[in-house]
Amino acid sequence: MSSMLVLGGTSWLGGLVARHGLESGLSVTCLARGASGSVPVGATLVPADRSAPGAYGPVSDRSWDVVVDVSWQPGFVRSALAALAGRARAWVYVSSVSAYADGLAPGSDESAPLFPALAGDAAGPEDYGPAKVGCEEAVLSAFPSALVARAGLLAGHGDRSDRFGYWPARLSHEGPVLVPPREQPLQVLDADDLASWLVSAGLSGSSGTVNAVGPAMTVGDAIDACAAASGTHPLWHEASEEWLLVHGVNPWMGPDSLPLWLPADDHGGMAVSDAAARALGLTTRPLADTAAAALGWEREQGLDRPRRAGLGRAREAELLAQL
Ligand SMILES: NC(=O)c1ccc[n+]([C@@H]2O[C@H](COP(=O)([O-])OP(=O)(O)OC[C@H]3O[C@@H](n4cnc5c(N)ncnc54)[C@H](OP(=O)(O)O)[C@@H]3O)[C@@H](O)[C@H]2O)c1
């Protein structure tokens, strides 16, 4: 039986990778603290803190057919490679399109300029892009045949960011809805499609650095799919980028945001080439299925719970009155 080691596996994407590994008949081990959650039934959790010396000791005494790392901490990525690169047949690293430097042109491929790599071991959220570049460099230097997947926006069941899920939750209610410019480009990838491909591509020895993103669409397409999943017919009130910025609405994610909206000079990261990942076998399900999965997750979590991303109903009503 082939074996897979997931460095992670207790959160969203890593958990899905572990589940797809099990469904592919692999023996799956996950190394994590266990602070973020549990691993899928059938996988083995090796509890370890990657910031501690000797963290990889319990998994470095055997060989692995594939190791998948989801971390964005360069120190963790480097220490895992030092302990395990010689023990692995294939290495898969989940990076991000956030690795691309500001000013990315729409349609760019993997040769576009990156941020300078973060020099240190530990990264904060503000260092996310440079940290991913540092991690990629560490992976490719220790494991030149690795597969590095620069993931774009992920969505679907299990999303803990509250970002894409804002829309199916919000659109579960009828009535007027504040939306950002609907023509903004967007690429939405179901995390389940990414996880399944990471496992199959890793096992088949795929190598290289590729953008793992969903098909080209617009924010309007995504919002429409969420309304269709919810079965509602909201009244769109579309605000311009300038209006949203002047009225203190935050882009992309987090409190007081309109999730998925990005100012025009940031659109490049939502319109990158997917050709290389498609050539390595990445396939994507219809957007309607992802919207339905995200809605299912939102219903499980509670549609009207306090959220980490989006506008509260009262704040949205205030903004609608001003628009
Ligand atoms: N969401 C998106 O739209 C998006 C877009 C692009 C790329 N990505 C990438 O996709 C990946 C998301 O993966 P995910 O959802 O599984 O990850 P995650 O939510 O970032 O969780 C990180 C994993 O690392 C483990 N971990 C954290 N600190 C640790 C420590 N000190 N020692 C051992 N383990 C530790 C966590 O487990 P414990 O806490 O249990 O230890 C958890 O399993 C990331 O690489 C992210 O950068 C996401």
CSV table of C-alpha atoms and ligand atoms in Angstrom, one decimal:
chain,number,residue,atom,x,y,z
A,1,MET,CA,0.0,0.0,0.0
A,2,SER,CA,1.3,3.4,-0.9
A,3,SER,CA,1.8,5.9,1.9
A,4,MET,CA,1.1,9.6,2.1
A,5,LEU,CA,2.3,12.0,4.8
A,6,VAL,CA,0.3,15.2,5.2
A,7,LEU,CA,2.1,18.0,7.1
A,8,GLY,CA,-1.2,19.4,8.4
A,9,GLY,CA,-4.5,17.5,7.8
A,10,THR,CA,-6.4,18.9,10.8
A,11,SER,CA,-7.8,21.9,9.0
A,12,TRP,CA,-9.6,22.5,5.7
A,13,LEU,CA,-7.5,21.7,2.6
A,14,GLY,CA,-5.1,19.4,4.4
A,15,GLY,CA,-8.1,17.4,5.8
A,16,LEU,CA,-9.5,17.1,2.3
A,17,VAL,CA,-6.1,15.9,1.0
A,18,ALA,CA,-6.0,13.3,3.7
A,19,ARG,CA,-9.5,12.2,2.8
A,20,HIS,CA,-8.7,11.9,-0.9
A,21,GLY,CA,-5.6,9.9,0.0
A,22,LEU,CA,-7.7,7.4,1.9
A,23,GLU,CA,-10.2,7.2,-0.9
A,24,SER,CA,-7.4,6.5,-3.3
A,25,GLY,CA,-6.4,3.5,-1.1
A,26,LEU,CA,-3.3,5.1,0.5
A,27,SER,CA,-2.2,4.7,4.1
A,28,VAL,CA,-2.4,8.3,5.3
A,29,THR,CA,-0.5,9.9,8.2
A,30,CYS,CA,-1.0,13.5,9.3
A,31,LEU,CA,1.5,15.5,11.4
A,32,ALA,CA,0.0,18.4,13.2
A,33,ARG,CA,-0.6,19.6,16.8
A,34,GLY,CA,-4.3,18.7,16.6
A,35,ALA,CA,-5.2,22.3,17.7
A,36,SER,CA,-7.2,23.0,14.5
A,37,GLY,CA,-9.3,19.9,14.5
A,38,SER,CA,-9.2,16.2,14.0
A,39,VAL,CA,-8.0,14.2,11.0
A,40,PRO,CA,-10.4,12.2,8.7
A,41,VAL,CA,-11.4,8.8,10.1
A,42,GLY,CA,-8.9,6.2,8.8
A,43,ALA,CA,-5.9,8.6,8.9
A,44,THR,CA,-3.3,8.5,11.7
A,45,LEU,CA,-2.5,11.7,13.5
A,46,VAL,CA,1.0,12.1,14.7
A,47,PRO,CA,0.8,14.9,17.2
A,48,ALA,CA,3.8,17.2,16.9
A,49,ASP,CA,4.6,20.9,17.1
A,50,ARG,CA,6.6,21.9,14.0
A,51,SER,CA,8.3,24.7,16.0
A,52,ALA,CA,9.8,22.2,18.4
A,53,PRO,CA,13.2,20.5,17.8
A,54,GLY,CA,12.8,16.9,16.7
A,55,ALA,CA,9.2,17.4,15.6
A,56,TYR,CA,9.6,15.1,12.6
A,57,GLY,CA,11.3,12.3,14.5
A,58,PRO,CA,8.2,10.1,14.7
A,59,VAL,CA,7.8,10.2,10.9
A,60,SER,CA,11.4,10.2,9.7
A,61,ASP,CA,12.2,6.6,10.3
A,62,ARG,CA,10.3,5.4,7.2
A,63,SER,CA,9.8,6.2,3.5
A,64,TRP,CA,6.8,8.1,2.1
A,65,ASP,CA,5.5,7.8,-1.4
A,66,VAL,CA,4.3,11.4,-1.2
A,67,VAL,CA,4.6,14.2,1.3
A,68,VAL,CA,2.1,17.1,1.1
A,69,ASP,CA,2.9,20.4,3.0
A,70,VAL,CA,0.3,23.2,3.4
A,71,SER,CA,2.3,25.5,5.7
A,72,TRP,CA,3.2,29.1,4.9
A,73,GLN,CA,5.9,29.3,7.7
A,74,PRO,CA,9.3,29.1,5.9
A,75,GLY,CA,10.9,27.7,9.1
A,76,PHE,CA,8.4,24.8,9.2
A,77,VAL,CA,8.8,24.1,5.5
A,78,ARG,CA,12.6,24.1,5.8
A,79,SER,CA,12.8,21.9,8.8
A,80,ALA,CA,10.4,19.4,7.3
A,81,LEU,CA,12.6,19.2,4.1
A,82,ALA,CA,15.7,18.8,6.2
A,83,ALA,CA,14.2,15.9,8.1
A,84,LEU,CA,12.1,14.2,5.3
A,85,ALA,CA,13.3,15.1,1.8
A,86,GLY,CA,15.6,12.1,1.7
A,87,ARG,CA,12.6,9.9,2.8
A,88,ALA,CA,10.1,11.0,0.2
A,89,ARG,CA,9.5,9.8,-3.4
A,90,ALA,CA,7.4,12.8,-4.2
A,91,TRP,CA,6.9,16.2,-2.5
A,92,VAL,CA,3.9,18.5,-3.0
A,93,TYR,CA,3.8,22.0,-1.7
A,94,VAL,CA,0.7,24.1,-1.6
A,95,SER,CA,1.6,27.7,-2.3
A,96,SER,CA,-0.6,30.6,-3.4
A,97,VAL,CA,-1.1,33.1,-6.2
A,98,SER,CA,-0.4,35.6,-3.4
A,99,ALA,CA,3.3,34.8,-4.1
A,100,TYR,CA,3.1,37.1,-7.2
A,101,ALA,CA,4.4,40.6,-6.7
A,102,ASP,CA,2.0,43.6,-6.8
A,103,GLY,CA,0.9,44.7,-10.3
A,104,LEU,CA,0.4,41.2,-11.7
A,105,ALA,CA,-1.0,41.5,-15.3
A,106,PRO,CA,-4.2,39.6,-16.0
A,107,GLY,CA,-3.5,36.4,-18.0
A,108,SER,CA,0.0,36.0,-16.5
A,109,ASP,CA,1.6,32.6,-16.3
A,110,GLU,CA,4.0,31.1,-13.7
A,111,SER,CA,6.9,33.2,-15.0
A,112,ALA,CA,5.4,36.5,-13.7
A,113,PRO,CA,7.5,38.3,-11.0
A,114,LEU,CA,7.2,37.1,-7.4
A,115,PHE,CA,7.6,39.0,-4.2
A,116,PRO,CA,11.2,38.8,-2.8
A,117,ALA,CA,11.3,35.8,-0.5
A,118,LEU,CA,10.8,36.4,3.2
A,119,ALA,CA,14.2,36.2,4.9
A,120,GLY,CA,13.2,34.8,8.3
A,121,ASP,CA,11.6,31.6,9.5
A,122,ALA,CA,8.4,33.0,11.0
A,123,ALA,CA,5.8,34.9,9.0
A,124,GLY,CA,2.8,37.0,10.1
A,125,PRO,CA,-0.3,37.5,7.9
A,126,GLU,CA,1.1,40.7,6.4
A,127,ASP,CA,4.1,38.6,5.1
A,128,TYR,CA,1.9,35.9,3.5
A,129,GLY,CA,3.0,36.4,-0.1
A,130,PRO,CA,6.8,36.8,0.6
A,131,ALA,CA,6.5,33.8,3.0
A,132,LYS,CA,5.0,31.6,0.3
A,133,VAL,CA,7.9,32.6,-2.0
A,134,GLY,CA,10.4,31.7,0.7
A,135,CYS,CA,8.7,28.3,1.2
A,136,GLU,CA,8.7,27.6,-2.6
A,137,GLU,CA,12.4,28.4,-2.8
A,138,ALA,CA,13.1,26.1,0.1
A,139,VAL,CA,11.1,23.3,-1.4
A,140,LEU,CA,12.7,23.6,-4.9
A,141,SER,CA,16.2,23.8,-3.5
A,142,ALA,CA,15.8,20.6,-1.3
A,143,PHE,CA,13.4,18.7,-3.7
A,144,PRO,CA,13.9,20.0,-7.3
A,145,SER,CA,11.3,17.6,-8.7
A,146,ALA,CA,8.6,18.8,-6.3
A,147,LEU,CA,5.1,19.9,-7.4
A,148,VAL,CA,4.4,23.4,-6.2
A,149,ALA,CA,0.7,24.4,-6.6
A,150,ARG,CA,0.1,28.1,-6.4
A,151,ALA,CA,-3.5,27.9,-5.3
A,152,GLY,CA,-6.0,30.7,-6.1
A,153,LEU,CA,-9.3,31.4,-4.3
A,154,LEU,CA,-10.6,28.2,-2.7
A,155,ALA,CA,-14.3,27.7,-1.9
A,156,GLY,CA,-16.6,24.9,-0.9
A,157,HIS,CA,-17.6,22.8,2.1
A,158,GLY,CA,-15.4,23.4,5.1
A,159,ASP,CA,-14.1,26.9,4.3
A,160,ARG,CA,-13.1,28.5,7.6
A,161,SER,CA,-12.4,32.0,6.2
A,162,ASP,CA,-16.1,32.9,6.0
A,163,ARG,CA,-15.1,34.6,2.7
A,164,PHE,CA,-16.8,32.9,-0.2
A,165,GLY,CA,-19.5,31.6,2.2
A,166,TYR,CA,-20.6,35.2,2.9
A,167,TRP,CA,-22.5,35.1,-0.4
A,168,PRO,CA,-24.6,31.9,-0.1
A,169,ALA,CA,-25.3,32.9,3.5
A,170,ARG,CA,-26.3,36.5,2.6
A,171,LEU,CA,-28.3,35.4,-0.4
A,172,SER,CA,-30.3,33.0,1.6
A,173,HIS,CA,-32.4,36.2,2.4
A,174,GLU,CA,-34.5,37.9,-0.2
A,175,GLY,CA,-34.5,41.7,-0.7
A,176,PRO,CA,-32.0,44.3,-1.7
A,177,VAL,CA,-28.3,43.3,-1.6
A,178,LEU,CA,-25.2,45.4,-1.8
A,179,VAL,CA,-22.8,44.0,-4.4
A,180,PRO,CA,-19.4,45.1,-5.7
A,181,PRO,CA,-18.8,45.6,-9.5
A,182,ARG,CA,-20.1,42.4,-11.0
A,183,GLU,CA,-17.7,42.4,-14.0
A,184,GLN,CA,-14.6,41.9,-11.8
A,185,PRO,CA,-12.6,38.8,-12.9
A,186,LEU,CA,-12.6,35.9,-10.5
A,187,GLN,CA,-11.3,32.3,-10.4
A,188,VAL,CA,-12.9,30.0,-7.9
A,189,LEU,CA,-11.5,26.6,-7.2
A,190,ASP,CA,-13.4,24.0,-5.2
A,191,ALA,CA,-11.0,22.9,-2.4
A,192,ASP,CA,-12.2,19.4,-3.0
A,193,ASP,CA,-11.0,19.5,-6.6
A,194,LEU,CA,-7.7,20.9,-5.5
A,195,ALA,CA,-7.2,18.2,-2.9
A,196,SER,CA,-8.1,15.4,-5.2
A,197,TRP,CA,-5.7,16.6,-7.8
A,198,LEU,CA,-2.9,17.2,-5.3
A,199,VAL,CA,-3.1,13.5,-4.4
A,200,SER,CA,-3.3,12.1,-7.9
A,201,ALA,CA,-0.6,14.5,-9.3
A,202,GLY,CA,1.6,13.8,-6.3
A,203,LEU,CA,1.3,10.1,-6.7
A,204,SER,CA,2.0,10.2,-10.5
A,205,GLY,CA,5.2,12.2,-9.8
A,206,SER,CA,4.0,15.4,-11.5
A,207,SER,CA,6.6,18.1,-11.1
A,208,GLY,CA,6.9,21.9,-11.6
A,209,THR,CA,5.3,25.1,-10.4
A,210,VAL,CA,1.8,25.7,-11.6
A,211,ASN,CA,-1.2,28.0,-10.9
A,212,ALA,CA,-3.9,25.8,-9.4
A,213,VAL,CA,-6.9,28.0,-10.0
A,214,GLY,CA,-10.6,27.7,-11.1
A,215,PRO,CA,-12.0,28.7,-14.5
A,216,ALA,CA,-12.3,32.3,-15.5
A,217,MET,CA,-15.5,33.9,-14.4
A,218,THR,CA,-16.7,37.2,-12.8
A,219,VAL,CA,-17.8,38.1,-9.4
A,220,GLY,CA,-21.3,38.4,-10.8
A,221,ASP,CA,-21.2,34.8,-12.0
A,222,ALA,CA,-20.2,33.6,-8.5
A,223,ILE,CA,-22.9,35.7,-6.8
A,224,ASP,CA,-25.6,34.5,-9.2
A,225,ALA,CA,-24.5,30.9,-8.6
A,226,CYS,CA,-24.9,31.5,-4.8
A,227,ALA,CA,-28.3,33.0,-5.2
A,228,ALA,CA,-29.4,30.1,-7.4
A,229,ALA,CA,-28.1,27.6,-4.8
A,230,SER,CA,-30.1,29.5,-2.1
A,231,GLY,CA,-33.2,29.6,-4.4
A,232,THR,CA,-33.6,33.4,-3.9
A,233,HIS,CA,-34.1,36.3,-6.3
A,234,PRO,CA,-32.4,39.2,-4.5
A,235,LEU,CA,-32.4,42.8,-5.9
A,236,TRP,CA,-28.8,43.7,-6.8
A,237,HIS,CA,-27.6,47.2,-5.8
A,238,GLU,CA,-24.2,47.4,-7.4
A,239,ALA,CA,-21.7,49.9,-6.0
A,240,SER,CA,-18.6,51.1,-7.8
A,241,GLU,CA,-15.0,50.6,-6.4
A,242,GLU,CA,-14.7,54.3,-5.7
A,243,TRP,CA,-18.0,54.4,-3.8
A,244,LEU,CA,-17.1,51.3,-1.7
A,245,LEU,CA,-13.7,52.7,-0.8
A,246,VAL,CA,-15.1,56.2,0.1
A,247,HIS,CA,-17.7,54.5,2.3
A,248,GLY,CA,-15.2,52.4,4.3
A,249,VAL,CA,-16.0,49.0,2.9
A,250,ASN,CA,-13.0,46.7,2.9
A,251,PRO,CA,-12.1,44.6,-0.1
A,252,TRP,CA,-11.7,40.8,-0.2
A,253,MET,CA,-12.2,39.5,3.3
A,254,GLY,CA,-12.3,40.3,7.0
A,255,PRO,CA,-14.7,42.5,9.0
A,256,ASP,CA,-16.8,45.2,7.2
A,257,SER,CA,-15.8,43.8,3.8
A,258,LEU,CA,-17.6,42.8,0.6
A,259,PRO,CA,-15.9,39.4,0.2
A,260,LEU,CA,-14.4,38.6,-3.2
A,261,TRP,CA,-14.3,42.3,-4.3
A,262,LEU,CA,-10.8,43.6,-5.2
A,263,PRO,CA,-9.8,47.1,-6.4
A,264,ALA,CA,-8.9,47.1,-10.1
A,265,ASP,CA,-5.1,47.2,-9.6
A,266,ASP,CA,-5.4,43.8,-7.8
A,267,HIS,CA,-7.4,42.0,-10.5
A,268,GLY,CA,-4.3,40.2,-11.9
A,269,GLY,CA,-4.3,37.5,-9.2
A,270,MET,CA,-7.8,36.6,-10.1
A,271,ALA,CA,-7.1,36.1,-13.8
A,272,VAL,CA,-3.9,33.9,-14.0
A,273,SER,CA,-3.3,31.2,-16.6
A,274,ASP,CA,-4.4,27.8,-15.5
A,275,ALA,CA,-2.9,26.0,-18.6
A,276,ALA,CA,0.0,24.4,-16.8
A,277,ALA,CA,-2.1,22.8,-14.0
A,278,ARG,CA,-4.8,21.7,-16.5
A,279,ALA,CA,-2.0,20.0,-18.5
A,280,LEU,CA,-1.1,18.1,-15.3
A,281,GLY,CA,-4.7,16.9,-14.9
A,282,LEU,CA,-6.4,19.5,-12.7
A,283,THR,CA,-10.2,19.3,-13.4
A,284,THR,CA,-12.9,21.5,-11.9
A,285,ARG,CA,-16.5,20.9,-11.1
A,286,PRO,CA,-19.3,23.3,-12.1
A,287,LEU,CA,-19.6,26.5,-10.1
A,288,ALA,CA,-23.1,25.5,-9.1
A,289,ASP,CA,-21.8,22.5,-7.2
A,290,THR,CA,-19.3,24.6,-5.3
A,291,ALA,CA,-21.9,27.2,-4.5
A,292,ALA,CA,-24.2,24.4,-3.2
A,293,ALA,CA,-21.4,22.9,-1.1
A,294,ALA,CA,-20.5,26.3,0.4
A,295,LEU,CA,-24.2,26.9,1.2
A,296,GLY,CA,-24.4,23.5,2.9
A,297,TRP,CA,-21.4,24.4,5.0
A,298,GLU,CA,-22.9,27.8,5.9
A,299,ARG,CA,-26.2,26.1,7.0
A,300,GLU,CA,-24.2,23.8,9.2
A,301,GLN,CA,-22.3,26.7,10.8
A,302,GLY,CA,-25.5,28.9,11.2
A,303,LEU,CA,-26.4,31.4,8.5
A,304,ASP,CA,-26.7,34.3,10.9
A,305,ARG,CA,-23.7,33.6,13.1
A,306,PRO,CA,-21.1,36.4,13.7
A,307,ARG,CA,-18.8,36.1,10.7
A,308,ARG,CA,-15.1,36.7,10.2
A,309,ALA,CA,-15.8,38.2,6.8
A,310,GLY,CA,-18.5,40.3,5.3
A,311,LEU,CA,-20.9,43.1,6.2
A,312,GLY,CA,-23.3,42.7,9.1
A,313,ARG,CA,-27.0,43.2,8.1
A,314,ALA,CA,-27.3,46.5,9.9
A,315,ARG,CA,-24.2,47.9,8.3
A,316,GLU,CA,-25.3,46.7,4.9
A,317,ALA,CA,-28.7,48.4,5.4
A,318,GLU,CA,-27.0,51.6,6.3
A,319,LEU,CA,-24.9,51.5,3.1
A,320,LEU,CA,-27.8,50.6,0.9
A,321,ALA,CA,-29.7,53.7,2.3
A,322,GLN,CA,-26.7,55.8,1.3
A,323,LEU,CA,-26.3,54.3,-2.2
B,1,LIG,N1,-8.2,29.5,1.4
B,1,LIG,C1,-7.8,29.9,0.2
B,1,LIG,O1,-8.5,30.5,-0.6
B,1,LIG,C2,-6.3,29.7,-0.2
B,1,LIG,C3,-5.8,30.3,-1.3
B,1,LIG,C4,-4.5,30.0,-1.7
B,1,LIG,C5,-3.7,29.2,-1.0
B,1,LIG,N2,-4.2,28.6,0.2
B,1,LIG,C6,-3.4,27.7,0.9
B,1,LIG,O2,-4.1,26.5,1.1
B,1,LIG,C7,-3.6,25.9,2.3
B,1,LIG,C8,-4.7,25.7,3.3
B,1,LIG,O3,-4.5,24.6,4.0
B,1,LIG,P1,-5.4,24.2,5.3
B,1,LIG,O4,-6.7,24.7,5.1
B,1,LIG,O5,-5.2,22.7,5.5
B,1,LIG,O6,-4.4,24.9,6.3
B,1,LIG,P2,-4.5,25.9,7.4
B,1,LIG,O7,-5.9,26.3,7.9
B,1,LIG,O8,-3.6,27.0,7.1
B,1,LIG,O9,-3.9,25.0,8.6
B,1,LIG,C9,-2.6,24.8,8.8
B,1,LIG,C10,-2.3,23.4,9.2
B,1,LIG,O10,-1.0,23.4,9.7
B,1,LIG,C11,-1.0,22.9,11.0
B,1,LIG,N3,-0.1,23.6,11.9
B,1,LIG,C12,-0.2,24.9,12.2
B,1,LIG,N4,0.8,25.2,13.1
B,1,LIG,C13,1.4,24.1,13.4
B,1,LIG,C14,2.5,23.7,14.2
B,1,LIG,N5,3.1,24.6,15.0
B,1,LIG,N6,2.9,22.4,14.3
B,1,LIG,C15,2.3,21.5,13.5
B,1,LIG,N7,1.3,21.7,12.7
B,1,LIG,C16,0.8,23.0,12.6
B,1,LIG,C17,-2.5,23.0,11.5
B,1,LIG,O11,-2.8,22.0,12.4
B,1,LIG,P3,-2.8,22.2,14.0
B,1,LIG,O12,-3.3,23.6,14.3
B,1,LIG,O13,-3.8,21.1,14.4
B,1,LIG,O14,-1.4,22.0,14.5
B,1,LIG,C18,-3.2,22.8,10.2
B,1,LIG,O15,-3.5,21.5,9.9
B,1,LIG,C19,-2.5,26.8,2.8
B,1,LIG,O16,-1.3,26.5,2.3
B,1,LIG,C20,-2.9,28.2,2.2
B,1,LIG,O17,-1.8,29.0,2.2
B,1,LIG,C21,-5.5,28.8,0.6
